[in-house]
Amino acid sequence: MMCDLPKLVSCAALALSSVVAMPSHAAEADGYPARPIEAVVPFPAGGTFDVAFRTLQPRMAALLGVPVVVVNKTGAGGIIGTDLVAKAAPDGYTLAATASSTVALVQVTMRDVVKYGVDTLVPIGNYATDVSAIVVDARSPWKTFAELLDHVRKSPAKVNVGTPGQGSVGALVLDAMRKAEGLELTAVPFRGSPPANLATMSGEVDFSVIAFGSAASLVAAGKLRVLAVTGQARLSGHPDIPTLKEAGITSETLVFKLGLYAPAGTPEAVLDKLSAAMRTAVGDPAVAASLQRMGLEVAFEDRAAAAAHLAKAYREAMDLGSRLGMLK
C-alpha cells in the first residue's frame, strides 16, 4: 500500500488494525463455544430429522459444554429453516440439523424458490443415512410392491399418494417412478413425513413415499407396512424389505445423509470442534443403537467425506432433474 507523508499516520493505523484483527478469529475459535448453540431443524417435530438429531443433542451438548437448543423452522420442503441458517452469522452458533437433500436436491426441485446455493452452507459431518420407503396401511390388501403397482395400473388417475412435501426426496422419487413406469396417480404433499403417515393409516391416501426413519416405529407397532425402499442395497436392520430396484422399478436409488451444516465462512477451528463432537456422540453405543432403531444406517462421516457426498448428491440431483425435464 502506497502512503504519502500526510497519510502516514492513518496508513499505519490501518496496518496495525489489520495485524491486531488477524488473530482475533483464532482467539474466538479457541474460546468456542461460549454460549448456547441453536440447531435449526427445518422439518416438523417428530419427523426423522428432528428425532434423529435430538438423539445426538444431549451427548453433543455435554461434549461442547454448552446447551444445544433445537428449533423447528418448517415450511417449503425444508427451505425456510435452511435459508435461515444460510443467512446467519458464520460464528458456529446457528446450525442446520438436516440432510443433504435440503441443500442439494432443492436446487432442482425448488429451484424457483430456493435462495441459497450448495456453496452457502458448509458440511460439519454426516451421522446417518436414510432412504425413502413405499408404505401402506398395515390393513391394506397389498402385501408386496408388485401388488400395489398392479393396483395403480388398473386404477389410472384414482390413486392418491402422500409425500413429505413439494421438493422432498419422496416427491422426487414418486415423480421418477411415475415417469419411468408411465403411472397415472395424484401426489398429495404434506408438511413432513409424520402427517403423510397419518394420512396413510386413515385411508386419506392409498400409500406414501416417505423417509423410512419416520415410519420405523409405526412399522414396528404393526400400523404401517413397508413394501420397498430406495437405495442400492437392502437395509442392514431390515433385510426382509426389498429395494425398488429389486421390485422391478427402473427408477431412482436416491439416498441422502443426515448431518449438520454451518453458514459458509465459519472458522475452520469451530467446524473442527463441532465435527469432533459429532464423531464422539455417534460413537456412543447408546446413541448409535437409538438411531438404528429408527431404521437409520448409522455411520459418521467427517467434513471431507460429507463435502464429497454433498457434491455427489448435487450432481445426481441435477442429472435426474435434467432427465425429468425439471430444469427447463
CSV table of C-alpha atoms in Angstrom, one decimal:
chain,number,residue,atom,x,y,z
A,1,MET,CA,0.0,0.0,0.0
A,2,MET,CA,1.5,3.4,-1.0
A,3,CYS,CA,1.2,6.3,1.5
A,4,ASP,CA,2.4,9.9,1.3
A,5,LEU,CA,3.6,11.7,4.5
A,6,PRO,CA,0.2,13.3,5.4
A,7,LYS,CA,-1.4,9.9,5.3
A,8,LEU,CA,1.3,8.1,7.1
A,9,VAL,CA,-0.4,8.0,10.4
A,10,SER,CA,-3.7,6.8,9.0
A,11,CYS,CA,-2.0,4.1,6.9
A,12,ALA,CA,0.0,2.9,9.9
A,13,ALA,CA,-3.2,2.8,12.0
A,14,LEU,CA,-4.9,0.8,9.2
A,15,ALA,CA,-2.0,-1.7,9.0
A,16,LEU,CA,-1.9,-2.0,12.8
A,17,SER,CA,-5.6,-2.7,12.9
A,18,SER,CA,-5.2,-5.4,10.3
A,19,VAL,CA,-2.4,-7.1,12.3
A,20,VAL,CA,-4.4,-6.9,15.5
A,21,ALA,CA,-7.5,-8.3,13.8
A,22,MET,CA,-5.8,-11.3,12.3
A,23,PRO,CA,-5.6,-13.4,15.5
A,24,SER,CA,-9.0,-12.4,16.8
A,25,HIS,CA,-10.7,-15.1,14.7
A,26,ALA,CA,-8.4,-17.7,16.0
A,27,ALA,CA,-9.0,-16.5,19.6
A,28,GLU,CA,-12.7,-16.6,19.0
A,29,ALA,CA,-12.4,-20.2,17.7
A,30,ASP,CA,-10.3,-21.2,20.6
A,31,GLY,CA,-12.9,-19.9,23.0
A,32,TYR,CA,-15.8,-21.6,21.2
A,33,PRO,CA,-18.4,-22.3,22.3
A,34,ALA,CA,-19.1,-19.6,24.8
A,35,ARG,CA,-22.9,-19.6,24.7
A,36,PRO,CA,-25.8,-21.9,23.6
A,37,ILE,CA,-25.8,-23.2,20.1
A,38,GLU,CA,-29.0,-23.2,18.1
A,39,ALA,CA,-29.6,-26.2,15.8
A,40,VAL,CA,-32.4,-25.5,13.3
A,41,VAL,CA,-34.4,-28.5,12.2
A,42,PRO,CA,-36.2,-27.4,9.0
A,43,PHE,CA,-38.9,-30.0,9.4
A,44,PRO,CA,-41.7,-30.7,11.9
A,45,ALA,CA,-41.1,-32.1,15.4
A,46,GLY,CA,-41.5,-35.9,15.4
A,47,GLY,CA,-40.0,-36.4,11.9
A,48,THR,CA,-36.8,-38.3,11.1
A,49,PHE,CA,-34.5,-35.2,11.1
A,50,ASP,CA,-36.0,-34.0,14.3
A,51,VAL,CA,-35.9,-37.2,16.3
A,52,ALA,CA,-32.5,-38.3,14.9
A,53,PHE,CA,-30.8,-35.1,15.9
A,54,ARG,CA,-32.4,-34.9,19.3
A,55,THR,CA,-30.8,-38.3,19.8
A,56,LEU,CA,-27.4,-36.7,19.3
A,57,GLN,CA,-28.2,-33.4,21.0
A,58,PRO,CA,-27.6,-34.3,24.7
A,59,ARG,CA,-24.3,-36.0,24.0
A,60,MET,CA,-23.1,-33.2,21.8
A,61,ALA,CA,-24.1,-30.6,24.4
A,62,ALA,CA,-22.2,-32.4,27.1
A,63,LEU,CA,-19.1,-32.6,24.9
A,64,LEU,CA,-19.2,-29.0,23.9
A,65,GLY,CA,-20.0,-27.7,27.4
A,66,VAL,CA,-23.0,-25.5,26.4
A,67,PRO,CA,-26.7,-26.2,25.6
A,68,VAL,CA,-27.6,-27.2,22.1
A,69,VAL,CA,-31.1,-25.9,21.5
A,70,VAL,CA,-33.2,-27.5,18.8
A,71,VAL,CA,-35.5,-25.1,17.0
A,72,ASN,CA,-38.0,-26.4,14.4
A,73,LYS,CA,-38.4,-23.9,11.5
A,74,THR,CA,-40.7,-25.6,9.0
A,75,GLY,CA,-42.0,-24.9,5.5
A,76,ALA,CA,-41.3,-25.1,1.8
A,77,GLY,CA,-39.8,-28.6,1.9
A,78,GLY,CA,-37.2,-27.6,4.4
A,79,ILE,CA,-36.1,-24.4,2.6
A,80,ILE,CA,-37.3,-21.9,5.2
A,81,GLY,CA,-35.3,-23.2,8.1
A,82,THR,CA,-32.2,-24.0,5.9
A,83,ASP,CA,-32.3,-20.5,4.4
A,84,LEU,CA,-32.4,-19.0,7.9
A,85,VAL,CA,-29.1,-20.8,8.7
A,86,ALA,CA,-27.5,-19.9,5.4
A,87,LYS,CA,-28.1,-16.2,6.2
A,88,ALA,CA,-26.9,-16.5,9.8
A,89,ALA,CA,-23.6,-15.1,11.1
A,90,PRO,CA,-20.8,-17.6,10.4
A,91,ASP,CA,-19.8,-18.0,14.0
A,92,GLY,CA,-20.9,-21.6,14.8
A,93,TYR,CA,-23.9,-20.6,16.9
A,94,THR,CA,-26.6,-21.2,14.3
A,95,LEU,CA,-26.5,-24.6,12.6
A,96,ALA,CA,-28.8,-26.6,10.3
A,97,ALA,CA,-29.6,-30.2,11.5
A,98,THR,CA,-30.9,-31.6,8.3
A,99,ALA,CA,-30.0,-33.8,5.4
A,100,SER,CA,-28.1,-33.3,2.1
A,101,SER,CA,-31.4,-33.2,0.3
A,102,THR,CA,-32.4,-29.8,1.7
A,103,VAL,CA,-29.1,-28.4,0.5
A,104,ALA,CA,-28.6,-30.2,-2.9
A,105,LEU,CA,-31.9,-31.7,-4.0
A,106,VAL,CA,-33.9,-28.4,-3.6
A,107,GLN,CA,-31.6,-26.8,-6.1
A,108,VAL,CA,-33.6,-28.9,-8.6
A,109,THR,CA,-37.0,-29.5,-7.1
A,110,MET,CA,-37.5,-26.0,-5.7
A,111,ARG,CA,-35.1,-24.0,-8.0
A,112,ASP,CA,-37.6,-21.2,-8.4
A,113,VAL,CA,-38.0,-20.8,-4.7
A,114,VAL,CA,-34.6,-21.6,-3.0
A,115,LYS,CA,-32.4,-18.6,-2.4
A,116,TYR,CA,-29.3,-20.3,-1.1
A,117,GLY,CA,-26.8,-22.4,-3.1
A,118,VAL,CA,-24.8,-25.5,-2.2
A,119,ASP,CA,-21.8,-23.3,-1.5
A,120,THR,CA,-23.6,-21.2,1.1
A,121,LEU,CA,-23.6,-24.0,3.7
A,122,VAL,CA,-20.6,-26.0,4.9
A,123,PRO,CA,-21.0,-29.7,6.0
A,124,ILE,CA,-19.8,-30.3,9.5
A,125,GLY,CA,-20.3,-34.0,9.2
A,126,ASN,CA,-22.9,-36.7,8.5
A,127,TYR,CA,-24.0,-39.3,11.0
A,128,ALA,CA,-26.6,-41.5,9.3
A,129,THR,CA,-28.2,-42.5,6.0
A,130,ASP,CA,-31.9,-42.5,5.4
A,131,VAL,CA,-33.8,-43.9,2.4
A,132,SER,CA,-37.3,-43.3,1.1
A,133,ALA,CA,-39.9,-46.0,1.7
A,134,ILE,CA,-43.2,-47.0,0.0
A,135,VAL,CA,-45.6,-47.5,2.9
A,136,VAL,CA,-49.2,-48.6,3.1
A,137,ASP,CA,-51.6,-49.1,6.0
A,138,ALA,CA,-51.0,-52.4,7.6
A,139,ARG,CA,-54.6,-53.4,7.0
A,140,SER,CA,-54.4,-52.8,3.2
A,141,PRO,CA,-54.7,-55.7,0.8
A,142,TRP,CA,-51.3,-55.1,-0.7
A,143,LYS,CA,-48.6,-57.3,0.7
A,144,THR,CA,-45.9,-56.6,-2.0
A,145,PHE,CA,-44.9,-53.7,-4.1
A,146,ALA,CA,-45.8,-55.7,-7.2
A,147,GLU,CA,-49.4,-56.0,-5.9
A,148,LEU,CA,-49.6,-52.2,-5.2
A,149,LEU,CA,-48.2,-51.4,-8.7
A,150,ASP,CA,-50.7,-53.7,-10.3
A,151,HIS,CA,-53.5,-51.8,-8.4
A,152,VAL,CA,-52.1,-48.4,-9.6
A,153,ARG,CA,-52.0,-49.5,-13.2
A,154,LYS,CA,-55.6,-50.9,-13.0
A,155,SER,CA,-56.9,-47.7,-11.4
A,156,PRO,CA,-55.4,-44.8,-13.5
A,157,ALA,CA,-55.8,-41.4,-12.0
A,158,LYS,CA,-57.7,-42.8,-9.0
A,159,VAL,CA,-54.7,-43.4,-6.7
A,160,ASN,CA,-53.6,-40.7,-4.2
A,161,VAL,CA,-50.1,-40.8,-2.9
A,162,GLY,CA,-48.7,-38.9,0.1
A,163,THR,CA,-45.3,-37.3,0.1
A,164,PRO,CA,-43.4,-35.2,2.8
A,165,GLY,CA,-44.0,-32.1,0.7
A,166,GLN,CA,-43.2,-30.4,-2.6
A,167,GLY,CA,-39.5,-30.6,-3.3
A,168,SER,CA,-38.9,-33.5,-0.9
A,169,VAL,CA,-36.9,-36.7,-1.7
A,170,GLY,CA,-40.2,-38.6,-1.5
A,171,ALA,CA,-41.8,-36.3,-4.1
A,172,LEU,CA,-38.9,-36.7,-6.5
A,173,VAL,CA,-38.8,-40.5,-6.1
A,174,LEU,CA,-42.5,-40.6,-6.9
A,175,ASP,CA,-42.0,-38.3,-9.9
A,176,ALA,CA,-39.2,-40.5,-11.2
A,177,MET,CA,-41.2,-43.7,-10.6
A,178,ARG,CA,-44.3,-42.2,-12.3
A,179,LYS,CA,-42.4,-41.2,-15.4
A,180,ALA,CA,-40.3,-44.4,-15.6
A,181,GLU,CA,-43.3,-46.6,-15.3
A,182,GLY,CA,-45.9,-44.5,-17.0
A,183,LEU,CA,-48.2,-44.3,-13.9
A,184,GLU,CA,-51.2,-42.1,-13.5
A,185,LEU,CA,-51.7,-41.0,-9.9
A,186,THR,CA,-52.2,-37.9,-7.8
A,187,ALA,CA,-49.4,-36.7,-5.5
A,188,VAL,CA,-50.6,-35.2,-2.2
A,189,PRO,CA,-47.9,-33.2,-0.4
A,190,PHE,CA,-47.9,-32.9,3.4
A,191,ARG,CA,-45.7,-30.9,5.7
A,192,GLY,CA,-43.3,-33.7,6.5
A,193,SER,CA,-43.4,-37.5,6.8
A,194,PRO,CA,-45.5,-37.7,10.1
A,195,PRO,CA,-48.7,-36.3,8.6
A,196,ALA,CA,-48.2,-38.4,5.5
A,197,ASN,CA,-48.0,-41.4,7.7
A,198,LEU,CA,-51.2,-40.5,9.5
A,199,ALA,CA,-53.0,-39.9,6.1
A,200,THR,CA,-51.8,-43.4,5.0
A,201,MET,CA,-53.2,-45.0,8.1
A,202,SER,CA,-56.5,-43.1,7.9
A,203,GLY,CA,-57.0,-44.0,4.2
A,204,GLU,CA,-56.8,-40.4,3.1
A,205,VAL,CA,-54.1,-41.6,0.7
A,206,ASP,CA,-53.6,-45.1,-0.8
A,207,PHE,CA,-49.8,-45.1,0.0
A,208,SER,CA,-47.0,-42.7,0.7
A,209,VAL,CA,-43.4,-42.3,-0.3
A,210,ILE,CA,-41.7,-41.0,2.9
A,211,ALA,CA,-38.5,-41.2,4.9
A,212,PHE,CA,-38.1,-44.7,6.2
A,213,GLY,CA,-36.9,-43.4,9.6
A,214,SER,CA,-40.2,-41.6,10.2
A,215,ALA,CA,-42.1,-44.8,9.7
A,216,ALA,CA,-39.9,-47.3,11.6
A,217,SER,CA,-41.8,-47.1,14.9
A,218,LEU,CA,-45.2,-47.4,13.2
A,219,VAL,CA,-44.0,-50.4,11.3
A,220,ALA,CA,-42.7,-52.0,14.5
A,221,ALA,CA,-46.1,-51.3,16.1
A,222,GLY,CA,-47.9,-53.0,13.2
A,223,LYS,CA,-49.6,-49.9,11.9
A,224,LEU,CA,-47.8,-49.4,8.6
A,225,ARG,CA,-46.3,-51.9,6.1
A,226,VAL,CA,-43.2,-51.1,4.1
A,227,LEU,CA,-43.3,-52.6,0.6
A,228,ALA,CA,-40.0,-51.3,-0.8
A,229,VAL,CA,-37.2,-48.8,-0.1
A,230,THR,CA,-34.8,-46.8,-2.3
A,231,GLY,CA,-31.1,-47.4,-2.2
A,232,GLN,CA,-28.6,-49.7,-3.8
A,233,ALA,CA,-28.9,-52.5,-1.2
A,234,ARG,CA,-31.4,-53.6,1.5
A,235,LEU,CA,-31.2,-52.1,4.9
A,236,SER,CA,-29.0,-54.0,7.3
A,237,GLY,CA,-31.5,-53.7,10.0
A,238,HIS,CA,-34.4,-54.7,7.8
A,239,PRO,CA,-33.1,-57.3,5.3
A,240,ASP,CA,-36.6,-58.5,4.6
A,241,ILE,CA,-37.6,-55.3,2.8
A,242,PRO,CA,-36.7,-55.3,-0.9
A,243,THR,CA,-35.4,-52.3,-2.8
A,244,LEU,CA,-37.3,-50.6,-5.6
A,245,LYS,CA,-34.7,-51.9,-8.0
A,246,GLU,CA,-35.3,-55.5,-6.8
A,247,ALA,CA,-39.0,-54.9,-7.2
A,248,GLY,CA,-38.5,-54.2,-10.9
A,249,ILE,CA,-38.7,-50.5,-10.8
A,250,THR,CA,-36.2,-48.9,-13.1
A,251,SER,CA,-36.4,-45.8,-11.1
A,252,GLU,CA,-34.0,-44.0,-8.7
A,253,THR,CA,-31.9,-45.2,-5.8
A,254,LEU,CA,-31.7,-41.8,-4.2
A,255,VAL,CA,-30.1,-41.8,-0.8
A,256,PHE,CA,-29.4,-38.7,1.3
A,257,LYS,CA,-27.5,-38.4,4.6
A,258,LEU,CA,-28.3,-36.7,7.8
A,259,GLY,CA,-25.8,-34.2,9.2
A,260,LEU,CA,-25.0,-30.8,10.5
A,261,TYR,CA,-24.3,-27.7,8.3
A,262,ALA,CA,-23.0,-24.3,9.2
A,263,PRO,CA,-23.0,-21.0,7.2
A,264,ALA,CA,-20.1,-20.6,4.7
A,265,GLY,CA,-17.3,-18.7,6.3
A,266,THR,CA,-17.5,-20.3,9.7
A,267,PRO,CA,-13.9,-20.6,11.1
A,268,GLU,CA,-12.2,-23.9,10.5
A,269,ALA,CA,-11.4,-24.4,14.1
A,270,VAL,CA,-15.1,-24.1,15.0
A,271,LEU,CA,-16.1,-26.6,12.3
A,272,ASP,CA,-13.5,-29.0,13.6
A,273,LYS,CA,-14.8,-28.8,17.2
A,274,LEU,CA,-18.3,-29.4,16.1
A,275,SER,CA,-17.3,-32.3,13.8
A,276,ALA,CA,-15.2,-33.9,16.6
A,277,ALA,CA,-18.2,-33.6,19.0
A,278,MET,CA,-20.4,-35.3,16.4
A,279,ARG,CA,-17.9,-38.1,15.9
A,280,THR,CA,-17.8,-38.9,19.6
A,281,ALA,CA,-21.6,-38.6,20.0
A,282,VAL,CA,-22.3,-41.0,17.1
A,283,GLY,CA,-19.7,-43.4,18.5
A,284,ASP,CA,-21.6,-43.7,21.8
A,285,PRO,CA,-23.2,-47.2,21.7
A,286,ALA,CA,-26.5,-45.9,23.2
A,287,VAL,CA,-26.8,-43.1,20.7
A,288,ALA,CA,-26.0,-45.4,17.8
A,289,ALA,CA,-28.5,-48.0,19.0
A,290,SER,CA,-31.3,-45.4,19.2
A,291,LEU,CA,-30.6,-44.2,15.7
A,292,GLN,CA,-30.6,-47.8,14.4
A,293,ARG,CA,-33.9,-48.4,16.0
A,294,MET,CA,-35.2,-45.6,13.8
A,295,GLY,CA,-34.3,-47.6,10.8
A,296,LEU,CA,-31.2,-45.4,10.0
A,297,GLU,CA,-27.9,-46.7,8.7
A,298,VAL,CA,-25.5,-45.2,11.3
A,299,ALA,CA,-22.0,-44.1,10.2
A,300,PHE,CA,-20.0,-41.0,10.9
A,301,GLU,CA,-18.5,-39.0,8.0
A,302,ASP,CA,-16.0,-36.3,8.6
A,303,ARG,CA,-16.1,-32.9,7.0
A,304,ALA,CA,-14.2,-34.0,3.8
A,305,ALA,CA,-16.4,-37.1,3.3
A,306,ALA,CA,-19.6,-35.1,4.0
A,307,ALA,CA,-18.5,-32.5,1.4
A,308,ALA,CA,-17.8,-35.2,-1.1
A,309,HIS,CA,-21.2,-36.7,-0.5
A,310,LEU,CA,-22.9,-33.3,-0.9
A,311,ALA,CA,-21.1,-32.7,-4.2
A,312,LYS,CA,-22.2,-36.2,-5.5
A,313,ALA,CA,-25.8,-35.7,-4.3
A,314,TYR,CA,-25.9,-32.4,-6.2
A,315,ARG,CA,-24.6,-33.9,-9.4
A,316,GLU,CA,-27.1,-36.8,-9.2
A,317,ALA,CA,-30.0,-34.4,-8.4
A,318,MET,CA,-29.1,-32.2,-11.4
A,319,ASP,CA,-28.8,-35.3,-13.6
A,320,LEU,CA,-32.2,-36.6,-12.5
A,321,GLY,CA,-33.8,-33.1,-12.8
A,322,SER,CA,-32.5,-32.9,-16.4
A,323,ARG,CA,-33.9,-36.4,-17.3
A,324,LEU,CA,-37.3,-35.5,-15.7
A,325,GLY,CA,-37.4,-32.2,-17.6
A,326,MET,CA,-37.3,-30.1,-14.4
A,327,LEU,CA,-34.5,-27.8,-15.4
A,328,LYS,CA,-36.2,-26.1,-18.4
